[in-house]
Coordinates of C-alpha atoms in Angstrom, one line a residue:
X30 CA 43.1 170.6 -65.3
X31 CA 43.7 170.1 -61.6
X32 CA 46.1 167.2 -62.3
X33 CA 48.0 169.4 -64.8
X34 CA 48.4 172.2 -62.2
X35 CA 49.7 169.7 -59.7
X36 CA 52.2 168.3 -62.2
X37 CA 53.4 171.8 -63.1
X38 CA 53.8 172.7 -59.4
X39 CA 55.7 169.5 -58.7
X40 CA 58.0 170.1 -61.6
X41 CA 58.7 173.6 -60.4
X42 CA 59.5 172.4 -56.9
X43 CA 61.8 169.7 -58.3
X44 CA 63.7 172.4 -60.4
X45 CA 64.0 174.6 -57.3
X46 CA 65.3 171.7 -55.2
X47 CA 67.9 170.6 -57.7
X48 CA 68.9 174.2 -58.4
X49 CA 69.4 174.6 -54.6
X50 CA 71.5 171.4 -54.5
X51 CA 73.7 172.6 -57.3
X52 CA 74.2 175.9 -55.7
X53 CA 75.1 174.4 -52.3
X54 CA 77.4 171.7 -53.6
X55 CA 79.0 174.0 -56.1
X56 CA 79.8 176.5 -53.3
X57 CA 81.2 173.7 -51.1
X58 CA 83.3 172.5 -54.0
X59 CA 84.7 175.9 -54.7
X60 CA 85.5 176.3 -51.0
X61 CA 87.2 172.9 -50.9
X62 CA 89.4 173.9 -53.9
X63 CA 90.8 176.9 -51.9
X64 CA 93.2 174.8 -49.8
X65 CA 95.1 171.6 -49.9
X66 CA 97.8 169.7 -48.0
X67 CA 101.0 168.3 -49.4
X68 CA 103.0 165.7 -47.5
X69 CA 106.7 165.6 -48.0
X70 CA 108.6 162.5 -49.1
X71 CA 112.2 163.6 -48.9
X72 CA 112.6 163.0 -52.7
X73 CA 113.1 166.1 -54.8
X74 CA 111.6 164.4 -57.9
X75 CA 108.3 164.1 -56.0
X76 CA 108.3 167.0 -53.5
X77 CA 109.0 169.8 -56.0
X78 CA 106.3 169.0 -58.5
X79 CA 103.8 168.2 -55.8
X80 CA 104.3 171.6 -54.1
X81 CA 104.5 173.4 -57.5
X82 CA 101.2 171.9 -58.5
X83 CA 99.7 173.0 -55.2
X84 CA 100.8 176.6 -55.3
X85 CA 99.6 176.8 -59.0
X86 CA 96.1 175.7 -58.2
X87 CA 95.2 176.4 -54.5
X88 CA 95.1 179.6 -52.5
X89 CA 96.3 178.0 -49.2
X90 CA 98.8 175.2 -49.2
X91 CA 99.6 173.4 -46.0
X92 CA 102.9 171.5 -45.9
X93 CA 103.4 168.5 -43.7
X94 CA 106.5 166.4 -43.1
X95 CA 110.0 166.7 -44.5
X96 CA 110.7 168.0 -48.0
X97 CA 113.8 167.9 -50.1
X98 CA 114.0 170.3 -53.0
X99 CA 117.5 169.3 -54.1
X100 CA 118.8 171.8 -56.7
X101 CA 115.3 172.8 -57.8
X102 CA 112.9 175.4 -56.6
X103 CA 109.1 176.1 -56.4
X104 CA 107.9 179.4 -58.0
X105 CA 104.8 181.2 -56.7
X106 CA 103.4 183.4 -59.5
X107 CA 99.8 183.7 -58.5
X108 CA 98.4 186.4 -56.2
X109 CA 97.1 185.8 -52.7
X110 CA 98.9 182.4 -52.1
X111 CA 99.5 181.3 -48.5
X112 CA 102.2 178.7 -47.9
X113 CA 102.1 177.4 -44.4
X114 CA 102.0 174.5 -41.9
X115 CA 99.4 173.8 -39.3
X116 CA 102.0 174.6 -36.6
X117 CA 105.7 175.5 -36.6
X118 CA 107.6 172.2 -36.6
X119 CA 105.1 170.3 -38.8
X120 CA 107.0 170.9 -42.0
X121 CA 110.7 171.4 -42.9
X122 CA 112.3 172.1 -46.3
X123 CA 115.9 171.4 -47.2
X124 CA 117.9 171.6 -50.5
X125 CA 121.2 172.5 -52.1
X126 CA 120.0 174.8 -54.9
X127 CA 122.5 175.5 -57.7
X128 CA 126.1 176.7 -57.3
X129 CA 126.3 180.2 -58.7
X130 CA 130.1 180.1 -58.3
X131 CA 130.6 177.0 -60.3
X132 CA 127.6 177.3 -62.7
X133 CA 126.9 181.0 -63.3
X134 CA 123.9 181.6 -65.4
X135 CA 122.3 178.2 -64.7
X136 CA 119.4 180.1 -63.3
X137 CA 118.4 183.4 -61.8
X138 CA 120.7 184.1 -58.8
X139 CA 117.7 185.6 -57.0
X140 CA 115.8 182.3 -57.0
X141 CA 115.4 180.5 -53.6
X142 CA 114.0 177.2 -52.7
X143 CA 110.7 179.1 -52.5
X144 CA 110.8 181.8 -55.2
X145 CA 108.0 184.4 -55.4
X146 CA 108.0 186.2 -58.8
X147 CA 105.5 187.0 -61.5
X148 CA 105.4 185.0 -64.7
X149 CA 105.1 188.0 -67.0
X150 CA 101.3 187.8 -66.9
X151 CA 100.3 187.8 -63.3
X152 CA 101.9 189.5 -60.3
X153 CA 102.1 187.5 -57.0
X154 CA 100.7 190.2 -54.8
X155 CA 99.5 189.1 -51.3
X156 CA 102.0 186.3 -50.6
X157 CA 102.0 184.9 -47.1
X158 CA 104.5 182.4 -45.6
X159 CA 104.1 181.1 -42.0
X160 CA 105.1 178.3 -39.7
X161 CA 107.8 176.7 -42.0
X162 CA 111.3 175.6 -41.2
X163 CA 114.1 175.8 -43.7
X164 CA 117.3 173.8 -43.1
X165 CA 119.9 175.7 -45.0
X166 CA 123.3 174.2 -44.0
X167 CA 123.7 172.6 -47.5
X168 CA 122.9 175.6 -49.6
X169 CA 125.4 176.2 -52.4
X170 CA 127.4 179.3 -53.1
X171 CA 125.1 182.4 -53.5
X172 CA 122.0 180.3 -53.1
X173 CA 118.9 181.5 -51.2
X174 CA 116.3 179.8 -49.0
X175 CA 113.4 182.2 -49.8
X176 CA 113.4 184.9 -52.5
X177 CA 110.7 187.4 -53.3
X178 CA 111.4 189.4 -56.4
X179 CA 110.0 192.0 -58.8
X180 CA 106.5 192.7 -57.3
X181 CA 105.9 196.2 -58.7
X182 CA 102.4 196.8 -57.3
X183 CA 101.8 199.3 -54.4
X184 CA 98.8 197.2 -53.4
X185 CA 101.0 194.2 -52.6
X186 CA 101.1 192.9 -49.0
X187 CA 103.8 190.3 -48.4
X188 CA 104.0 188.7 -45.0
X189 CA 106.8 186.4 -43.8
X190 CA 106.0 185.5 -40.2
X191 CA 106.8 182.8 -37.6
X192 CA 109.3 180.8 -39.7
X193 CA 112.7 179.4 -38.9
X194 CA 115.4 179.9 -41.6
X195 CA 118.3 178.0 -40.0
X196 CA 122.0 177.5 -40.4
X197 CA 122.4 179.4 -43.6
X198 CA 125.6 178.1 -45.3
X199 CA 128.6 180.2 -46.1
X200 CA 128.0 182.8 -48.8
X201 CA 124.3 181.8 -49.1
X202 CA 121.3 183.9 -48.0
X203 CA 118.3 183.2 -45.8
X204 CA 115.6 185.6 -47.1
X205 CA 116.2 187.9 -50.1
X206 CA 113.6 190.4 -51.2
X207 CA 114.3 192.7 -54.2
X208 CA 112.2 195.2 -56.2
X209 CA 109.2 194.7 -54.0
X210 CA 106.6 197.4 -53.5
X211 CA 103.6 197.8 -51.2
X212 CA 103.7 196.5 -47.6
X213 CA 106.3 193.9 -46.5
X214 CA 106.0 192.4 -43.0
X215 CA 108.9 190.3 -41.7
X216 CA 108.0 189.4 -38.2
X217 CA 108.6 186.9 -35.5
X218 CA 111.0 184.8 -37.5
X219 CA 114.1 182.9 -36.3
X220 CA 117.2 183.3 -38.6
X221 CA 120.6 181.8 -38.1
X222 CA 123.8 181.3 -40.2
X223 CA 125.6 183.4 -42.8
X224 CA 123.8 186.4 -44.4
X225 CA 120.3 186.1 -42.8
X226 CA 118.3 188.8 -44.5
X227 CA 118.9 190.9 -47.6
X228 CA 116.2 193.3 -48.6
X229 CA 116.0 195.8 -51.5
X230 CA 112.5 197.1 -51.6
X231 CA 111.7 200.0 -54.0
X232 CA 108.7 202.0 -53.2
X233 CA 106.4 203.2 -56.0
X234 CA 105.6 206.6 -54.4
X235 CA 102.6 205.5 -52.3
X236 CA 102.9 207.1 -48.8
X237 CA 101.4 203.9 -47.3
X238 CA 104.2 201.6 -48.4
X239 CA 106.1 200.1 -45.6
X240 CA 108.9 197.6 -44.8
X241 CA 108.5 196.3 -41.2
X242 CA 111.2 194.1 -39.7
X243 CA 110.1 193.4 -36.2
X244 CA 110.4 190.9 -33.3
X245 CA 112.8 188.6 -35.2
X246 CA 115.8 186.7 -33.8
X247 CA 119.1 186.7 -35.8
X248 CA 122.2 184.7 -34.9
X249 CA 124.6 185.5 -37.7
X250 CA 128.1 184.7 -38.9
X251 CA 128.3 188.0 -40.9
X252 CA 125.6 190.6 -41.6
X253 CA 122.2 189.9 -40.0
X254 CA 120.1 192.6 -41.8
X255 CA 121.1 194.4 -45.0
X256 CA 119.0 197.1 -46.4
X257 CA 118.9 199.2 -49.6
X258 CA 115.6 201.0 -49.7
X259 CA 114.2 203.8 -51.8
X260 CA 110.9 205.7 -51.4
X261 CA 109.5 203.4 -48.7
X262 CA 109.2 203.8 -45.0
X263 CA 111.2 201.3 -43.0
X264 CA 110.6 200.3 -39.3
X265 CA 113.2 197.9 -37.8
X266 CA 112.2 197.3 -34.2
X267 CA 112.4 194.9 -31.3
X268 CA 114.8 192.4 -33.0
X269 CA 117.4 190.4 -31.2
X270 CA 120.7 190.1 -33.1
X271 CA 123.6 188.0 -31.7
X272 CA 127.0 187.7 -33.3
X273 CA 128.3 188.4 -36.8
X274 CA 130.3 191.3 -38.1
X275 CA 127.5 193.8 -38.7
X276 CA 124.1 193.7 -37.0
X277 CA 122.2 196.1 -39.2
X278 CA 123.6 197.7 -42.4
X279 CA 121.5 200.4 -44.0
X280 CA 123.2 201.7 -47.1
X281 CA 120.4 203.5 -48.8
X282 CA 121.9 206.0 -51.1
X283 CA 120.3 205.6 -54.5
X284 CA 117.6 204.2 -56.6
X285 CA 118.3 202.6 -60.0
X286 CA 116.2 201.0 -62.7
X287 CA 116.8 197.7 -64.4
X288 CA 118.1 199.1 -67.7
X289 CA 121.6 198.0 -69.0
X290 CA 123.1 201.3 -67.9
X291 CA 120.9 202.3 -64.9
X292 CA 120.9 206.0 -63.9
X293 CA 121.4 206.8 -60.3
X294 CA 119.1 209.2 -58.4
X295 CA 120.4 210.7 -55.1
X296 CA 117.9 210.5 -52.2
X297 CA 116.0 213.6 -51.5
X298 CA 115.7 214.3 -47.7
X299 CA 112.6 216.4 -48.4
X300 CA 110.6 213.5 -49.8
X301 CA 112.4 210.3 -48.7
X302 CA 110.4 208.4 -46.1
X303 CA 112.2 207.6 -42.9
X304 CA 114.2 204.6 -42.0
X305 CA 113.6 204.0 -38.2
X306 CA 115.9 201.6 -36.2
X307 CA 114.6 201.4 -32.7
X308 CA 114.4 199.2 -29.6
X309 CA 116.7 196.4 -31.0
X310 CA 119.1 194.4 -28.9
X311 CA 122.4 193.8 -30.7
X312 CA 125.0 191.6 -29.0
X313 CA 128.6 190.4 -29.7
X314 CA 129.0 192.0 -33.2
X315 CA 132.7 191.9 -33.7
X316 CA 132.8 194.9 -36.1
X317 CA 129.9 197.3 -36.1
X318 CA 126.4 196.8 -34.5
X319 CA 124.7 199.4 -36.7
X320 CA 126.3 200.7 -39.9
X321 CA 124.8 203.5 -41.9
X322 CA 126.1 204.7 -45.3
X323 CA 128.0 207.9 -45.7
X324 CA 126.5 211.1 -47.0
X325 CA 123.2 210.7 -48.8
X326 CA 123.1 207.0 -47.7
X327 CA 122.2 208.1 -44.2
X328 CA 119.4 210.5 -45.2
X329 CA 116.3 210.4 -42.9
X330 CA 117.7 207.6 -40.6
X331 CA 116.4 207.7 -37.1
X332 CA 118.3 205.4 -34.6
X333 CA 116.9 205.4 -31.1
X334 CA 116.7 203.3 -27.9
X335 CA 118.7 200.3 -29.2
X336 CA 120.7 198.2 -26.7
X337 CA 124.3 197.2 -27.6
X338 CA 125.9 194.4 -25.7
X339 CA 129.5 193.1 -26.0
X340 CA 132.6 194.2 -27.8
X341 CA 133.1 195.6 -31.2
X342 CA 135.8 197.6 -33.0

């Protein structure tokens, strides 16, 4: 009887031990699956599928080295994905994308080399991009470096911070956001080239929704910051803009839906959240440093304490 009890006790302890091992190693395995590193090859046929596989399966993707996406793009469709490098300068992405002028309809004109949009099942809320360099001098007509599109969820938080989007080619775009709700933070980035930043967020009525564009550097050939916003507070502050025709264009006069014949809704000054343009330094814009739309387009704009340097019309 005593021997039987000992055997039972030993069996119980073995089960506890192996159960504990499975728990520990299973937890470590799950943790290990939360991040990965992708090394660039400079070959689009390798770089694009490697990065696509990473953002499809890991929450945090570190890029390292030089990537060439050619005329292809990587789409982020899952929520809470972070695309980053260990430090600014560790990873650079280049590509040509497609030519919307020569090949209209080849793909969605809103798609960038990195394209954030839902796949019809999931919504990529919570996207973060940091520490990446985009070399955009070879982008084709109407192509985009980074596009964030159609995130209709007020709980979304999108953060674009500490990146360089450089030398955007003629008639291309650096960062394009459209139909994005929630909170959008565009901070501490370095933009240069043609149209640097186009953003068309559409708030869903949540008073906490916010677009913040702060502490960025823009060196533009044409318009640095272009806004069309409805039902979302906007705070544009402490940016440095040098050159171009227009520093900041805010033409926020209507909301429209995506139906074939969209109705237009005038902005209501009683309910429309404010657009605040403050503490920016705008230099050497050859046309207009800050341009607001006429009539309803300028509803609830507050422009204060900006510094204008150089000549303009």
